[in-house]
Amino acid sequence: MTKTKYTFCRICEVACGLKVTVENNRVIKIEPDREHPVTKGFVCRKGLRIDQFMYSPDRVLHPIKRNGNAWETITWDQAISEIGARIKTLIREHGPNSVAINAGSAMAFDFAGAAMINALVDGIGTKNFFAPGSVDCNNKFVVHQYMYGSPFRLTFPDLPRVKMLIAIGANPAVSQMTFIQAPKAIQKIRGIVERGGRVVFVNPRYTESARATGEQIFIRPDTDVFFLMAFLNELIHIDGVKHERVSRYMTGYEILAKLSESWTPERQEKVTTIPAGTLRDLVRTYSQADGAALYCSTGINRSTNATLAFWISETINAISGNLDREGGTIVGQGLFDMPRIMKKAGKLERRDRTRIGNLPSVCDIFPVGVIADEILTPGQGQIRALINYGGNPAITYPNPAGRLEKALSELELLVCLDIFRNETANFAHYLLPTTTIFERPDLPMVLHWMAGIQPVRYVQYTERMVDPPEDVREEWWIFVKLAHAAGIPLFGIKFLALIFKLIDCLERMPLIGRKLALTSEGIIDLSLRLASQAAPLKKQVKKYPHGQMLKPVLPGMFLGRRVLTEDKRVNLAPELFVENAAKLEADFRREIEIKDRFKLVCMRERLTHNSWIHNSLGFVGPKRRTNYLYMNPSDAVKCDLKDDDIAEVSTTQGAVKIPVKVTPDMMPGVVAVPHGWGHQNADGLTVARRYHGVNINYLTPDGPDGCEKLAGMSHLTGVVVDIRRVENGVRS
Ligand SMILES: Nc1nc2c(c(=O)[nH]1)N[C@H]1C(S)=C(S)[C@@H](COP(=O)(O)OP(=O)(O)OC[C@H]3O[C@@H](n4cnc5c(=O)[nH]c(N)nc54)[C@H](O)[C@@H]3O)O[C@H]1N2
Ligand SMILES: Nc1nc2c(c(=O)[nH]1)N[C@H]1C(S)=C(S)[C@@H](COP(=O)(O)OP(=O)(O)OC[C@H]3O[C@@H](n4cnc5c(=O)[nH]c(N)nc54)[C@H](O)[C@@H]3O)O[C@H]1N2
Ligand code: SF4
Ligand SMILES: [Mo]
């Protein structure tokens, strides 16, 4: 029987509405959902090909265990009991921190899994909880926490009304933006220009976005903080500050103003290469725009001054009167006021420190730049086991010259929960096969539900499109079973351990058991009820298959009302940031010293998604066989390189060889490489491994020195590299 169902994509934050045709428990067609109230039929090619992942011949369909170089199929009972026993022993002998968890980006799109992995972390009592935040956006959480009182009080530009948008380190045409749900992002941005506004992309690469609309300004990588300091300086200089608003709603202005004094437009030019006149012109337009926003994304998040740079950009939006105004930036609201609830419960405020490097946790999560050290360095708290859920650290985390892979290979226990046997799973002892997004019910998670990064508020609950394959399990189920087998009380609460034990017994009883057993629907429902104390929302939402609209959050609802700092004011000059800003002088001098060296940046491509979509022919293929080193023609001449020559790119730690593409889109002195490639050794990915490509994280630094100190952000951009030609010719 054929059925049409509505759901949403969970590959990226846009959460595009999809219409799915199902026949005999098989997805036979995926189309855009044109009736979706927000995404309105917008969808990209990835969302339309979700079936390629579900039905890939490489999909792992049974639990497997490594036996030397081979993998053997085992039962769930065996997998759970062996892994549970191992975890129990490790905790007993070496303490809870010896067991680490890494939750990859899949966690952000799996409501029940995310709830239960957190329960498991709390149950184990381990501090060693990792996730990609420190290679993505933790600097933003830290800035929001210190300025607005909660990591989840997030700002986003009011795209439909903004009159000047300055996008720094973002490529919306390819990546669809982050920290804002913006379907058709580039069309929305084009709309700014069409209504007479101005859009400027500040980027070392002339991107697909700048090509589509607006203007391009080249900036030398990892110097944004100096550009932003000078922007602040000039804004104050031309008196673009809304003093009345600042004194009513904010604190710390004098300190901030003092800090920016020495950073003149002329000074920043020496390192950013942005002419002082250009910066002045930008500031003038920004301050006269009557609704303007600076928007920063991952290009600055992975810089050596990630937190300071983002902080300064937020202060500019704040003091210019653009924070919380129409056409400026808005602070959203999730389904309910999660930041306030979390704050009251003292959640997400834990400030643990890593054993190696003394780096802070952000939202209870440690920086991934020190995982290898935490595994390789003996002593109390050394990581001996890692449960890796929906992530591929071997490719996506700093891995200089394969150091992280070496660390993974030394673990006493590595368990991967994935749909594929990826590079990280190559080192695993067990691989537990999980559902794909169409095989579980869901509610858009962290950023929508908790932080409200939705300019248009709605909620969409989805049921599963099809039942999962017989021997595949949902992630939350695996966490509950593992906890049970290891004698770990979920959430760290013994009483709950008893309840889960009871549920486990009930589940085994044929009729009544099924009704009472825990389900993902139940977890979602319960979480909603606990958090909102509302009626079962799931039922309500089910009435709205395309999503239910919620009351909008309007500009003017944040300042003086929803700021969560102790004095309810925006803190423009948190002490921690001000103290750290002193280091900028030394960083500035270093920038001048290295101004003639090559710098490497990362980039994304339309058809790939981090490391995991290369295994489908629809996304790679004859025309996209590899990633490339993109470089400016003048640099190519200097290095005696031309298209398709192979270059060796090296740092003090390692080197990679990669084919070259010469393009004026790169600013001179800067090279770019798409991340997520380098699958040659993944024998579980039969398509991806046939393609060439380089894992660019072989060149990014790890260890405490490779991490920014305030949020633990890895230095993935502006990496100083040497480049030389190694051979001619085209790679086959
Ligand atoms: N097609 C596709 N879409 C994706 C993803 C994907 O892999 N593929 N990934 C998703 C994920 S996980 C995320 S977090 C988002 C990220 O979304 P974005 O933040 O928009 O990510 P990118 O497209 O990598 O854009 C980063 C830009 O920063 C520039 N850049 C690099 N270094 C610097 C610097 O030092 N200064 C400045 N000013 N710019 C710099 C790069 O040239 C690049 O254009 O995208 C999401 N969307
Ligand atoms: N050099 C460099 N490194 C980067 C970046 C960069 O720009 N440059 N970007 C960083 C960013 S922003 C991010 S978010 C990270 C991403 O880092 P990761 O999360 O480690 O990487 P992904 O490639 O997204 O891995 C997703 C994994 O989840 C699996 N998966 C897919 N769907 C499901 C599912 O439903 N359930 C389960 N259990 N597994 C599933 C996939 O098979 C894949 O193995 O990479 C970061 N690394
Ligand atoms: S933009 Fe593409 S990947 Fe992102 S949610 Fe929409 S369909 Fe999925
Ligand atoms: Mo990301």
Tab-separated table of C-alpha atoms and ligand atoms in Angstrom, residues 104-106 132 135-136 298 302 389-393 395-397 417-420 422 434-437 440 475 602 604 609-612 675 696-697 700 716, ligand 2:
chain	number	residue	atom	x	y	z
A	104	GLY	CA	28.831	13.800	16.708
A	105	SER	CA	26.589	16.021	14.685
A	106	ALA	CA	23.969	13.243	14.405
A	132	PRO	CA	31.852	19.005	17.640
A	135	VAL	CA	35.171	22.832	15.925
A	136	ASP	CA	31.924	24.636	15.217
A	298	THR	CA	32.326	29.325	11.335
A	302	ARG	CA	37.677	28.471	14.328
A	389	TYR	CA	27.655	8.287	18.587
A	390	GLY	CA	27.062	9.575	15.056
A	391	GLY	CA	30.385	11.274	14.481
A	392	ASN	CA	33.576	10.722	12.580
A	393	PRO	CA	36.386	12.289	14.628
A	395	ILE	CA	38.136	12.979	9.716
A	396	THR	CA	36.377	15.888	11.372
A	397	TYR	CA	38.548	16.650	14.405
A	417	LEU	CA	26.957	3.912	16.858
A	418	ASP	CA	26.496	4.695	13.196
A	419	ILE	CA	24.748	3.765	10.012
A	420	PHE	CA	28.087	3.246	8.239
A	422	ASN	CA	33.338	5.056	8.742
A	434	THR	CA	21.397	2.721	14.329
A	435	THR	CA	18.373	4.176	12.660
A	436	THR	CA	18.507	6.885	10.000
A	437	ILE	CA	16.466	10.041	10.330
A	440	ARG	CA	12.569	7.467	14.135
A	475	GLU	CA	20.174	5.305	19.623
A	602	CYS	CA	38.581	25.311	5.136
A	604	ARG	CA	32.289	23.568	2.354
A	609	HIS	CA	28.107	17.311	4.152
A	610	ASN	CA	31.006	17.228	6.554
A	611	SER	CA	32.490	13.748	6.178
A	612	TRP	CA	29.508	11.539	5.603
A	675	HIS	CA	37.028	19.496	4.711
A	696	ILE	CA	42.675	18.389	5.781
A	697	ASN	CA	42.606	17.867	9.514
A	700	THR	CA	45.237	21.302	11.796
A	716	LEU	CA	41.057	25.222	11.952
B	2	LIG	N1	38.936	21.156	9.018
B	2	LIG	C1	37.644	21.248	9.344
B	2	LIG	N2	37.096	20.371	10.196
B	2	LIG	C2	35.812	20.468	10.531
B	2	LIG	C3	34.989	21.486	10.003
B	2	LIG	C4	35.580	22.394	9.076
B	2	LIG	O1	34.917	23.290	8.551
B	2	LIG	N3	36.889	22.246	8.792
B	2	LIG	N4	33.669	21.579	10.402
B	2	LIG	C5	33.345	21.068	11.712
B	2	LIG	C6	31.897	21.050	11.959
B	2	LIG	S1	31.090	22.555	11.866
B	2	LIG	C7	31.227	19.946	12.330
B	2	LIG	S2	29.575	20.051	12.779
B	2	LIG	C8	31.939	18.665	12.439
B	2	LIG	C9	31.116	17.442	12.118
B	2	LIG	O2	31.770	16.382	12.697
B	2	LIG	P1	31.100	14.937	12.834
B	2	LIG	O3	29.788	15.004	13.462
B	2	LIG	O4	32.142	14.059	13.464
B	2	LIG	O5	31.037	14.541	11.301
B	2	LIG	P2	29.987	14.044	10.277
B	2	LIG	O6	30.728	13.820	9.020
B	2	LIG	O7	28.851	14.987	10.235
B	2	LIG	O8	29.616	12.638	10.867
B	2	LIG	C10	28.350	12.245	11.003
B	2	LIG	C11	28.355	10.745	11.247
B	2	LIG	O9	27.048	10.417	11.642
B	2	LIG	C12	26.606	9.298	10.888
B	2	LIG	N5	25.153	9.392	10.816
B	2	LIG	C13	24.368	9.969	9.896
B	2	LIG	N6	23.085	9.865	10.246
B	2	LIG	C14	23.053	9.204	11.410
B	2	LIG	C15	22.021	8.803	12.284
B	2	LIG	O10	20.849	9.043	12.047
B	2	LIG	N7	22.385	8.172	13.429
B	2	LIG	C16	23.688	7.897	13.732
B	2	LIG	N8	23.971	7.291	14.868
B	2	LIG	N9	24.690	8.255	12.910
B	2	LIG	C17	24.372	8.905	11.782
B	2	LIG	C18	27.307	9.395	9.573
B	2	LIG	O11	27.371	8.147	8.938
B	2	LIG	C19	28.676	9.943	10.021
B	2	LIG	O12	29.543	8.885	10.315
B	2	LIG	O13	33.105	18.691	11.600
B	2	LIG	C20	33.971	19.716	11.989
B	2	LIG	N10	35.261	19.562	11.386
